[in-house]
Amino acid sequence: MNGRRLFSVPARRAAIAPFLWMLLFFLLPFGFVLKISLSQTVMAQPPYLPVFDPAEGIAALKAAIAALSPENFKLLASDHFYVLSYLRSVVVALISTSILLAVGYPIAYGMSRLPARWQPIAMILVIVPFWTSFLIRVYAWINILQHDGILNNVLMALHLVSAPVVWLSTDAAMYIGIVYSYLPFMILPLYATLAKMDPALLEASADLGGSRLTTFWLVTVPLSLPGIGAGALLCFIPIVGEFVIPDLLAGSTSPMIGQTLWLEFFTNRDWPVASAIAVVLLVLLLAPLLINERVQRRQLEELR
């Protein structure tokens, strides 16, 4: 038996594993959610109809499939409450991702310029917040931003304000919490890209008369675009569906789509509408992934 034949079977089995994982933990649950989104709400257990029961036979299964309806998706498109929730989520995610990039890029750039012995320490300092529960960190910001919290005490001690500022239940508090919570997700891919950059390219730009600013914009930034794209996706996608931070820090006056989904599922017990919200959210989040894939493919073609 030759080597190619010996290793072909294990290699094929290993290639099947990711597809099985996607099938069991993504496509199959998504199929359940999609089916519920096409159902109708009823006061029962489970709170929707029709319910597929293989024991009732093929005829009952065909009748259940015929009873499915896209009415919940029509409701999402016609009701301004849901449309505004989606729009607010996208806007908040775009603004938050822009702030994260503006804050995270200088930090990642500085980390990549540190001596080699200090870079692991800087990496640990970035990862340290993950050692604490996410919910505890958000609640800590409630104590910091409250009326008599640390932030107001510091601002008044420095005579920057004459009276305590209202931070909680505002968009400012929400953006502070989002930037703090997601900053490592922006820094780490940027640092990984910047640390691998060849210093000879920067030296070549300097030898050709390029200033530091010119070298940064024409050499460093283009070479770090993969890290920018990865960091933006890692932040933008979960921020769109964020629930905890907006609910605790921004209140519920203009909810994001994660809060709306929680409201429909747990308060209104309208599982079909909640499932439809989740399906539309997933479809919307496919757009940045497809855009990023197209950009990377174009960059590879240009390099060839």
PDB file of N, CA and C in Angstrom, residues 166-265:
ATOM      1  N   VAL A 166     -25.259  62.833  34.136  1.00  0.00           N
ATOM      2  CA  VAL A 166     -26.095  61.643  33.978  1.00  0.00           C
ATOM      3  C   VAL A 166     -25.478  60.768  32.889  1.00  0.00           C
ATOM      4  N   TRP A 167     -24.945  59.626  33.295  1.00  0.00           N
ATOM      5  CA  TRP A 167     -24.330  58.704  32.352  1.00  0.00           C
ATOM      6  C   TRP A 167     -25.203  57.497  32.066  1.00  0.00           C
ATOM      7  N   LEU A 168     -25.768  56.904  33.109  1.00  0.00           N
ATOM      8  CA  LEU A 168     -26.551  55.686  32.936  1.00  0.00           C
ATOM      9  C   LEU A 168     -27.809  55.955  32.122  1.00  0.00           C
ATOM     10  N   SER A 169     -28.249  54.919  31.417  1.00  0.00           N
ATOM     11  CA  SER A 169     -29.425  54.993  30.537  1.00  0.00           C
ATOM     12  C   SER A 169     -29.232  55.996  29.412  1.00  0.00           C
ATOM     13  N   THR A 170     -28.003  56.114  28.940  1.00  0.00           N
ATOM     14  CA  THR A 170     -27.692  56.967  27.801  1.00  0.00           C
ATOM     15  C   THR A 170     -26.876  56.174  26.788  1.00  0.00           C
ATOM     16  N   ASP A 171     -26.843  56.699  25.556  1.00  0.00           N
ATOM     17  CA  ASP A 171     -26.036  56.042  24.525  1.00  0.00           C
ATOM     18  C   ASP A 171     -24.549  56.137  24.844  1.00  0.00           C
ATOM     19  N   ALA A 172     -24.138  57.210  25.518  1.00  0.00           N
ATOM     20  CA  ALA A 172     -22.725  57.353  25.874  1.00  0.00           C
ATOM     21  C   ALA A 172     -22.272  56.203  26.764  1.00  0.00           C
ATOM     22  N   ALA A 173     -23.086  55.853  27.758  1.00  0.00           N
ATOM     23  CA  ALA A 173     -22.745  54.731  28.634  1.00  0.00           C
ATOM     24  C   ALA A 173     -22.690  53.428  27.847  1.00  0.00           C
ATOM     25  N   MET A 174     -23.618  53.264  26.913  1.00  0.00           N
ATOM     26  CA  MET A 174     -23.627  52.046  26.106  1.00  0.00           C
ATOM     27  C   MET A 174     -22.353  51.935  25.267  1.00  0.00           C
ATOM     28  N   TYR A 175     -21.937  53.034  24.636  1.00  0.00           N
ATOM     29  CA  TYR A 175     -20.729  52.998  23.810  1.00  0.00           C
ATOM     30  C   TYR A 175     -19.485  52.754  24.669  1.00  0.00           C
ATOM     31  N   ILE A 176     -19.465  53.316  25.867  1.00  0.00           N
ATOM     32  CA  ILE A 176     -18.336  53.062  26.772  1.00  0.00           C
ATOM     33  C   ILE A 176     -18.255  51.576  27.107  1.00  0.00           C
ATOM     34  N   GLY A 177     -19.392  50.989  27.449  1.00  0.00           N
ATOM     35  CA  GLY A 177     -19.409  49.569  27.783  1.00  0.00           C
ATOM     36  C   GLY A 177     -19.041  48.681  26.604  1.00  0.00           C
ATOM     37  N   ILE A 178     -19.516  49.016  25.410  1.00  0.00           N
ATOM     38  CA  ILE A 178     -19.213  48.213  24.223  1.00  0.00           C
ATOM     39  C   ILE A 178     -17.737  48.303  23.887  1.00  0.00           C
ATOM     40  N   VAL A 179     -17.186  49.533  23.884  1.00  0.00           N
ATOM     41  CA  VAL A 179     -15.771  49.700  23.536  1.00  0.00           C
ATOM     42  C   VAL A 179     -14.888  48.982  24.539  1.00  0.00           C
ATOM     43  N   TYR A 180     -15.209  49.093  25.810  1.00  0.00           N
ATOM     44  CA  TYR A 180     -14.410  48.404  26.826  1.00  0.00           C
ATOM     45  C   TYR A 180     -14.477  46.890  26.649  1.00  0.00           C
ATOM     46  N   SER A 181     -15.662  46.365  26.370  1.00  0.00           N
ATOM     47  CA  SER A 181     -15.846  44.915  26.323  1.00  0.00           C
ATOM     48  C   SER A 181     -15.248  44.291  25.070  1.00  0.00           C
ATOM     49  N   TYR A 182     -15.295  45.002  23.951  1.00  0.00           N
ATOM     50  CA  TYR A 182     -14.877  44.420  22.672  1.00  0.00           C
ATOM     51  C   TYR A 182     -13.493  44.880  22.220  1.00  0.00           C
ATOM     52  N   LEU A 183     -12.840  45.734  22.982  1.00  0.00           N
ATOM     53  CA  LEU A 183     -11.538  46.243  22.558  1.00  0.00           C
ATOM     54  C   LEU A 183     -10.506  45.137  22.315  1.00  0.00           C
ATOM     55  N   PRO A 184     -10.417  44.099  23.158  1.00  0.00           N
ATOM     56  CA  PRO A 184      -9.445  43.026  22.857  1.00  0.00           C
ATOM     57  C   PRO A 184      -9.688  42.347  21.525  1.00  0.00           C
ATOM     58  N   PHE A 185     -10.949  42.236  21.104  1.00  0.00           N
ATOM     59  CA  PHE A 185     -11.249  41.591  19.829  1.00  0.00           C
ATOM     60  C   PHE A 185     -10.744  42.416  18.647  1.00  0.00           C
ATOM     61  N   MET A 186     -10.559  43.703  18.850  1.00  0.00           N
ATOM     62  CA  MET A 186      -9.990  44.548  17.798  1.00  0.00           C
ATOM     63  C   MET A 186      -8.468  44.557  17.870  1.00  0.00           C
ATOM     64  N   ILE A 187      -7.934  44.578  19.074  1.00  0.00           N
ATOM     65  CA  ILE A 187      -6.479  44.700  19.232  1.00  0.00           C
ATOM     66  C   ILE A 187      -5.757  43.438  18.765  1.00  0.00           C
ATOM     67  N   LEU A 188      -6.251  42.268  19.144  1.00  0.00           N
ATOM     68  CA  LEU A 188      -5.511  41.030  18.900  1.00  0.00           C
ATOM     69  C   LEU A 188      -5.283  40.740  17.409  1.00  0.00           C
ATOM     70  N   PRO A 189      -6.302  40.796  16.541  1.00  0.00           N
ATOM     71  CA  PRO A 189      -6.002  40.567  15.117  1.00  0.00           C
ATOM     72  C   PRO A 189      -5.140  41.653  14.503  1.00  0.00           C
ATOM     73  N   LEU A 190      -5.289  42.899  14.960  1.00  0.00           N
ATOM     74  CA  LEU A 190      -4.426  43.972  14.461  1.00  0.00           C
ATOM     75  C   LEU A 190      -2.978  43.732  14.873  1.00  0.00           C
ATOM     76  N   TYR A 191      -2.790  43.355  16.117  1.00  0.00           N
ATOM     77  CA  TYR A 191      -1.425  43.093  16.587  1.00  0.00           C
ATOM     78  C   TYR A 191      -0.801  41.930  15.837  1.00  0.00           C
ATOM     79  N   ALA A 192      -1.590  40.858  15.603  1.00  0.00           N
ATOM     80  CA  ALA A 192      -1.067  39.695  14.880  1.00  0.00           C
ATOM     81  C   ALA A 192      -0.614  40.073  13.481  1.00  0.00           C
ATOM     82  N   THR A 193      -1.321  41.001  12.833  1.00  0.00           N
ATOM     83  CA  THR A 193      -0.943  41.431  11.486  1.00  0.00           C
ATOM     84  C   THR A 193       0.255  42.369  11.516  1.00  0.00           C
ATOM     85  N   LEU A 194       0.242  43.330  12.431  1.00  0.00           N
ATOM     86  CA  LEU A 194       1.323  44.313  12.489  1.00  0.00           C
ATOM     87  C   LEU A 194       2.632  43.685  12.957  1.00  0.00           C
ATOM     88  N   ALA A 195       2.558  42.699  13.838  1.00  0.00           N
ATOM     89  CA  ALA A 195       3.782  42.077  14.343  1.00  0.00           C
ATOM     90  C   ALA A 195       4.506  41.285  13.264  1.00  0.00           C
ATOM     91  N   LYS A 196       3.775  40.793  12.257  1.00  0.00           N
ATOM     92  CA  LYS A 196       4.389  40.014  11.185  1.00  0.00           C
ATOM     93  C   LYS A 196       4.908  40.883  10.038  1.00  0.00           C
ATOM     94  N   MET A 197       4.714  42.192  10.143  1.00  0.00           N
ATOM     95  CA  MET A 197       5.130  43.078   9.061  1.00  0.00           C
ATOM     96  C   MET A 197       6.653  43.112   8.949  1.00  0.00           C
ATOM     97  N   ASP A 198       7.156  43.039   7.728  1.00  0.00           N
ATOM     98  CA  ASP A 198       8.594  43.026   7.479  1.00  0.00           C
ATOM     99  C   ASP A 198       9.162  44.430   7.692  1.00  0.00           C
ATOM    100  N   PRO A 199      10.053  44.630   8.657  1.00  0.00           N
ATOM    101  CA  PRO A 199      10.642  45.972   8.869  1.00  0.00           C
ATOM    102  C   PRO A 199      11.399  46.491   7.650  1.00  0.00           C
ATOM    103  N   ALA A 200      11.847  45.583   6.782  1.00  0.00           N
ATOM    104  CA  ALA A 200      12.588  46.025   5.597  1.00  0.00           C
ATOM    105  C   ALA A 200      11.726  46.883   4.684  1.00  0.00           C
ATOM    106  N   LEU A 201      10.414  46.649   4.688  1.00  0.00           N
ATOM    107  CA  LEU A 201       9.526  47.460   3.860  1.00  0.00           C
ATOM    108  C   LEU A 201       9.475  48.901   4.359  1.00  0.00           C
ATOM    109  N   LEU A 202       9.470  49.075   5.672  1.00  0.00           N
ATOM    110  CA  LEU A 202       9.473  50.426   6.240  1.00  0.00           C
ATOM    111  C   LEU A 202      10.807  51.113   5.974  1.00  0.00           C
ATOM    112  N   GLU A 203      11.890  50.355   6.068  1.00  0.00           N
ATOM    113  CA  GLU A 203      13.203  50.929   5.775  1.00  0.00           C
ATOM    114  C   GLU A 203      13.323  51.324   4.312  1.00  0.00           C
ATOM    115  N   ALA A 204      12.750  50.510   3.433  1.00  0.00           N
ATOM    116  CA  ALA A 204      12.785  50.841   2.011  1.00  0.00           C
ATOM    117  C   ALA A 204      12.010  52.118   1.725  1.00  0.00           C
ATOM    118  N   SER A 205      10.867  52.291   2.386  1.00  0.00           N
ATOM    119  CA  SER A 205      10.092  53.523   2.207  1.00  0.00           C
ATOM    120  C   SER A 205      10.869  54.740   2.693  1.00  0.00           C
ATOM    121  N   ALA A 206      11.562  54.587   3.831  1.00  0.00           N
ATOM    122  CA  ALA A 206      12.367  55.697   4.348  1.00  0.00           C
ATOM    123  C   ALA A 206      13.529  56.007   3.415  1.00  0.00           C
ATOM    124  N   ASP A 207      14.161  54.977   2.839  1.00  0.00           N
ATOM    125  CA  ASP A 207      15.275  55.196   1.914  1.00  0.00           C
ATOM    126  C   ASP A 207      14.825  55.914   0.645  1.00  0.00           C
ATOM    127  N   LEU A 208      13.559  55.707   0.268  1.00  0.00           N
ATOM    128  CA  LEU A 208      13.040  56.366  -0.933  1.00  0.00           C
ATOM    129  C   LEU A 208      12.519  57.768  -0.657  1.00  0.00           C
ATOM    130  N   GLY A 209      12.720  58.239   0.578  1.00  0.00           N
ATOM    131  CA  GLY A 209      12.346  59.612   0.912  1.00  0.00           C
ATOM    132  C   GLY A 209      10.976  59.758   1.534  1.00  0.00           C
ATOM    133  N   GLY A 210      10.347  58.667   1.872  1.00  0.00           N
ATOM    134  CA  GLY A 210       9.029  58.756   2.481  1.00  0.00           C
ATOM    135  C   GLY A 210       9.103  59.167   3.938  1.00  0.00           C
ATOM    136  N   SER A 211       8.252  60.089   4.332  1.00  0.00           N
ATOM    137  CA  SER A 211       8.208  60.502   5.729  1.00  0.00           C
ATOM    138  C   SER A 211       7.528  59.425   6.565  1.00  0.00           C
ATOM    139  N   ARG A 212       7.536  59.597   7.887  1.00  0.00           N
ATOM    140  CA  ARG A 212       6.892  58.612   8.758  1.00  0.00           C
ATOM    141  C   ARG A 212       5.395  58.529   8.478  1.00  0.00           C
ATOM    142  N   LEU A 213       4.783  59.694   8.255  1.00  0.00           N
ATOM    143  CA  LEU A 213       3.343  59.697   7.984  1.00  0.00           C
ATOM    144  C   LEU A 213       3.041  59.044   6.639  1.00  0.00           C
ATOM    145  N   THR A 214       3.859  59.346   5.632  1.00  0.00           N
ATOM    146  CA  THR A 214       3.662  58.739   4.316  1.00  0.00           C
ATOM    147  C   THR A 214       3.864  57.229   4.380  1.00  0.00           C
ATOM    148  N   THR A 215       4.892  56.806   5.084  1.00  0.00           N
ATOM    149  CA  THR A 215       5.152  55.366   5.230  1.00  0.00           C
ATOM    150  C   THR A 215       4.003  54.677   5.948  1.00  0.00           C
ATOM    151  N   PHE A 216       3.458  55.344   6.952  1.00  0.00           N
ATOM    152  CA  PHE A 216       2.350  54.748   7.699  1.00  0.00           C
ATOM    153  C   PHE A 216       1.129  54.554   6.796  1.00  0.00           C
ATOM    154  N   TRP A 217       0.766  55.612   6.032  1.00  0.00           N
ATOM    155  CA  TRP A 217      -0.452  55.543   5.226  1.00  0.00           C
ATOM    156  C   TRP A 217      -0.291  54.677   3.981  1.00  0.00           C
ATOM    157  N   LEU A 218       0.892  54.655   3.398  1.00  0.00           N
ATOM    158  CA  LEU A 218       1.083  53.950   2.128  1.00  0.00           C
ATOM    159  C   LEU A 218       1.670  52.551   2.286  1.00  0.00           C
ATOM    160  N   VAL A 219       2.242  52.244   3.456  1.00  0.00           N
ATOM    161  CA  VAL A 219       2.855  50.935   3.656  1.00  0.00           C
ATOM    162  C   VAL A 219       2.183  50.191   4.809  1.00  0.00           C
ATOM    163  N   THR A 220       2.178  50.801   5.988  1.00  0.00           N
ATOM    164  CA  THR A 220       1.679  50.100   7.176  1.00  0.00           C
ATOM    165  C   THR A 220       0.183  49.814   7.088  1.00  0.00           C
ATOM    166  N   VAL A 221      -0.603  50.841   6.780  1.00  0.00           N
ATOM    167  CA  VAL A 221      -2.057  50.661   6.747  1.00  0.00           C
ATOM    168  C   VAL A 221      -2.488  49.637   5.690  1.00  0.00           C
ATOM    169  N   PRO A 222      -2.009  49.725   4.435  1.00  0.00           N
ATOM    170  CA  PRO A 222      -2.421  48.694   3.462  1.00  0.00           C
ATOM    171  C   PRO A 222      -2.040  47.279   3.877  1.00  0.00           C
ATOM    172  N   LEU A 223      -0.866  47.116   4.464  1.00  0.00           N
ATOM    173  CA  LEU A 223      -0.449  45.776   4.874  1.00  0.00           C
ATOM    174  C   LEU A 223      -1.232  45.267   6.085  1.00  0.00           C
ATOM    175  N   SER A 224      -1.832  46.169   6.830  1.00  0.00           N
ATOM    176  CA  SER A 224      -2.596  45.758   8.011  1.00  0.00           C
ATOM    177  C   SER A 224      -4.088  45.606   7.716  1.00  0.00           C
ATOM    178  N   LEU A 225      -4.495  45.749   6.452  1.00  0.00           N
ATOM    179  CA  LEU A 225      -5.919  45.635   6.110  1.00  0.00           C
ATOM    180  C   LEU A 225      -6.522  44.279   6.497  1.00  0.00           C
ATOM    181  N   PRO A 226      -5.804  43.155   6.350  1.00  0.00           N
ATOM    182  CA  PRO A 226      -6.399  41.892   6.826  1.00  0.00           C
ATOM    183  C   PRO A 226      -6.731  41.915   8.312  1.00  0.00           C
ATOM    184  N   GLY A 227      -5.860  42.509   9.128  1.00  0.00           N
ATOM    185  CA  GLY A 227      -6.147  42.622  10.553  1.00  0.00           C
ATOM    186  C   GLY A 227      -7.297  43.555  10.830  1.00  0.00           C
ATOM    187  N   ILE A 228      -7.383  44.646  10.050  1.00  0.00           N
ATOM    188  CA  ILE A 228      -8.507  45.579  10.206  1.00  0.00           C
ATOM    189  C   ILE A 228      -9.817  44.883   9.876  1.00  0.00           C
ATOM    190  N   GLY A 229      -9.829  44.116   8.781  1.00  0.00           N
ATOM    191  CA  GLY A 229     -11.047  43.401   8.408  1.00  0.00           C
ATOM    192  C   GLY A 229     -11.448  42.366   9.435  1.00  0.00           C
ATOM    193  N   ALA A 230     -10.463  41.603   9.933  1.00  0.00           N
ATOM    194  CA  ALA A 230     -10.778  40.583  10.933  1.00  0.00           C
ATOM    195  C   ALA A 230     -11.280  41.208  12.225  1.00  0.00           C
ATOM    196  N   GLY A 231     -10.613  42.267  12.686  1.00  0.00           N
ATOM    197  CA  GLY A 231     -11.055  42.923  13.912  1.00  0.00           C
ATOM    198  C   GLY A 231     -12.433  43.549  13.764  1.00  0.00           C
ATOM    199  N   ALA A 232     -12.690  44.159  12.596  1.00  0.00           N
ATOM    200  CA  ALA A 232     -14.000  44.779  12.370  1.00  0.00           C
ATOM    201  C   ALA A 232     -15.114  43.737  12.386  1.00  0.00           C
ATOM    202  N   LEU A 233     -14.876  42.586  11.766  1.00  0.00           N
ATOM    203  CA  LEU A 233     -15.892  41.531  11.768  1.00  0.00           C
ATOM    204  C   LEU A 233     -16.102  40.954  13.159  1.00  0.00           C
ATOM    205  N   LEU A 234     -15.003  40.732  13.889  1.00  0.00           N
ATOM    206  CA  LEU A 234     -15.113  40.173  15.239  1.00  0.00           C
ATOM    207  C   LEU A 234     -15.877  41.102  16.173  1.00  0.00           C
ATOM    208  N   CYS A 235     -15.854  42.389  15.893  1.00  0.00           N
ATOM    209  CA  CYS A 235     -16.578  43.354  16.736  1.00  0.00           C
ATOM    210  C   CYS A 235     -17.973  43.645  16.196  1.00  0.00           C
ATOM    211  N   PHE A 236     -18.078  43.912  14.893  1.00  0.00           N
ATOM    212  CA  PHE A 236     -19.352  44.344  14.319  1.00  0.00           C
ATOM    213  C   PHE A 236     -20.438  43.290  14.473  1.00  0.00           C
ATOM    214  N   ILE A 237     -20.115  42.028  14.151  1.00  0.00           N
ATOM    215  CA  ILE A 237     -21.150  40.986  14.130  1.00  0.00           C
ATOM    216  C   ILE A 237     -21.770  40.763  15.514  1.00  0.00           C
ATOM    217  N   PRO A 238     -20.984  40.564  16.590  1.00  0.00           N
ATOM    218  CA  PRO A 238     -21.642  40.375  17.892  1.00  0.00           C
ATOM    219  C   PRO A 238     -22.284  41.646  18.444  1.00  0.00           C
ATOM    220  N   ILE A 239     -21.762  42.818  18.071  1.00  0.00           N
ATOM    221  CA  ILE A 239     -22.359  44.061  18.580  1.00  0.00           C
ATOM    222  C   ILE A 239     -23.762  44.247  18.019  1.00  0.00           C
ATOM    223  N   VAL A 240     -23.995  43.855  16.769  1.00  0.00           N
ATOM    224  CA  VAL A 240     -25.329  43.999  16.185  1.00  0.00           C
ATOM    225  C   VAL A 240     -26.368  43.259  17.027  1.00  0.00           C
ATOM    226  N   GLY A 241     -26.028  42.085  17.508  1.00  0.00           N
ATOM    227  CA  GLY A 241     -26.970  41.317  18.316  1.00  0.00           C
ATOM    228  C   GLY A 241     -26.780  41.469  19.812  1.00  0.00           C
ATOM    229  N   GLU A 242     -26.035  42.471  20.241  1.00  0.00           N
ATOM    230  CA  GLU A 242     -25.741  42.664  21.667  1.00  0.00           C
ATOM    231  C   GLU A 242     -27.025  42.927  22.462  1.00  0.00           C
ATOM    232  N   PHE A 243     -27.110  42.298  23.621  1.00  0.00           N
ATOM    233  CA  PHE A 243     -28.281  42.465  24.486  1.00  0.00           C
ATOM    234  C   PHE A 243     -27.920  43.010  25.859  1.00  0.00           C
ATOM    235  N   VAL A 244     -26.903  42.441  26.495  1.00  0.00           N
ATOM    236  CA  VAL A 244     -26.615  42.748  27.897  1.00  0.00           C
ATOM    237  C   VAL A 244     -26.215  44.210  28.066  1.00  0.00           C
ATOM    238  N   ILE A 245     -25.249  44.686  27.271  1.00  0.00           N
ATOM    239  CA  ILE A 245     -24.732  46.047  27.456  1.00  0.00           C
ATOM    240  C   ILE A 245     -25.809  47.092  27.191  1.00  0.00           C
ATOM    241  N   PRO A 246     -26.539  47.051  26.066  1.00  0.00           N
ATOM    242  CA  PRO A 246     -27.601  48.053  25.876  1.00  0.00           C
ATOM    243  C   PRO A 246     -28.686  47.982  26.936  1.00  0.00           C
ATOM    244  N   ASP A 247     -29.021  46.781  27.382  1.00  0.00           N
ATOM    245  CA  ASP A 247     -30.110  46.649  28.343  1.00  0.00           C
ATOM    246  C   ASP A 247     -29.720  47.198  29.714  1.00  0.00           C
ATOM    247  N   LEU A 248     -28.471  47.004  30.124  1.00  0.00           N
ATOM    248  CA  LEU A 248     -28.043  47.450  31.453  1.00  0.00           C
ATOM    249  C   LEU A 248     -27.571  48.898  31.474  1.00  0.00           C
ATOM    250  N   LEU A 249     -26.946  49.361  30.396  1.00  0.00           N
ATOM    251  CA  LEU A 249     -26.350  50.690  30.396  1.00  0.00           C
ATOM    252  C   LEU A 249     -27.156  51.732  29.631  1.00  0.00           C
ATOM    253  N   ALA A 250     -27.896  51.306  28.590  1.00  0.00           N
ATOM    254  CA  ALA A 250     -28.622  52.273  27.768  1.00  0.00           C
ATOM    255  C   ALA A 250     -30.114  52.288  28.028  1.00  0.00           C
ATOM    256  N   GLY A 251     -30.634  51.317  28.737  1.00  0.00           N
ATOM    257  CA  GLY A 251     -32.067  51.292  28.982  1.00  0.00           C
ATOM    258  C   GLY A 251     -32.817  50.705  27.805  1.00  0.00           C
ATOM    259  N   SER A 252     -34.128  50.932  27.760  1.00  0.00           N
ATOM    260  CA  SER A 252     -34.966  50.313  26.733  1.00  0.00           C
ATOM    261  C   SER A 252     -35.829  51.325  25.992  1.00  0.00           C
ATOM    262  N   THR A 253     -35.428  52.599  25.976  1.00  0.00           N
ATOM    263  CA  THR A 253     -36.237  53.599  25.285  1.00  0.00           C
ATOM    264  C   THR A 253     -36.224  53.376  23.774  1.00  0.00           C
ATOM    265  N   SER A 254     -35.077  53.042  23.206  1.00  0.00           N
ATOM    266  CA  SER A 254     -34.979  52.697  21.780  1.00  0.00           C
ATOM    267  C   SER A 254     -34.149  51.420  21.689  1.00  0.00           C
ATOM    268  N   PRO A 255     -34.797  50.273  21.790  1.00  0.00           N
ATOM    269  CA  PRO A 255     -34.065  49.009  21.933  1.00  0.00           C
ATOM    270  C   PRO A 255     -33.338  48.594  20.664  1.00  0.00           C
ATOM    271  N   MET A 256     -32.246  47.877  20.865  1.00  0.00           N
ATOM    272  CA  MET A 256     -31.566  47.212  19.764  1.00  0.00           C
ATOM    273  C   MET A 256     -32.276  45.890  19.478  1.00  0.00           C
ATOM    274  N   ILE A 257     -31.876  45.228  18.402  1.00  0.00           N
ATOM    275  CA  ILE A 257     -32.616  44.051  17.971  1.00  0.00           C
ATOM    276  C   ILE A 257     -32.463  42.912  18.964  1.00  0.00           C
ATOM    277  N   GLY A 258     -31.339  42.837  19.697  1.00  0.00           N
ATOM    278  CA  GLY A 258     -31.193  41.806  20.714  1.00  0.00           C
ATOM    279  C   GLY A 258     -32.208  41.971  21.834  1.00  0.00           C
ATOM    280  N   GLN A 259     -32.461  43.217  22.244  1.00  0.00           N
ATOM    281  CA  GLN A 259     -33.472  43.479  23.256  1.00  0.00           C
ATOM    282  C   GLN A 259     -34.872  43.165  22.739  1.00  0.00           C
ATOM    283  N   THR A 260     -35.124  43.493  21.463  1.00  0.00           N
ATOM    284  CA  THR A 260     -36.430  43.195  20.867  1.00  0.00           C
ATOM    285  C   THR A 260     -36.675  41.700  20.794  1.00  0.00           C
ATOM    286  N   LEU A 261     -35.638  40.951  20.441  1.00  0.00           N
ATOM    287  CA  LEU A 261     -35.769  39.494  20.381  1.00  0.00           C
ATOM    288  C   LEU A 261     -36.078  38.925  21.761  1.00  0.00           C
ATOM    289  N   TRP A 262     -35.361  39.412  22.784  1.00  0.00           N
ATOM    290  CA  TRP A 262     -35.614  38.947  24.151  1.00  0.00           C
ATOM    291  C   TRP A 262     -37.042  39.291  24.569  1.00  0.00           C
ATOM    292  N   LEU A 263     -37.529  40.482  24.207  1.00  0.00           N
ATOM    293  CA  LEU A 263     -38.889  40.902  24.555  1.00  0.00           C
ATOM    294  C   LEU A 263     -39.926  39.971  23.942  1.00  0.00           C
ATOM    295  N   GLU A 264     -39.750  39.647  22.673  1.00  0.00           N
ATOM    296  CA  GLU A 264     -40.726  38.780  22.007  1.00  0.00           C
ATOM    297  C   GLU A 264     -40.681  37.357  22.562  1.00  0.00           C
ATOM    298  N   PHE A 265     -39.495  36.881  22.867  1.00  0.00           N
ATOM    299  CA  PHE A 265     -39.356  35.488  23.271  1.00  0.00           C
ATOM    300  C   PHE A 265     -39.799  35.266  24.715  1.00  0.00           C
TER     301      PHE A 265
END
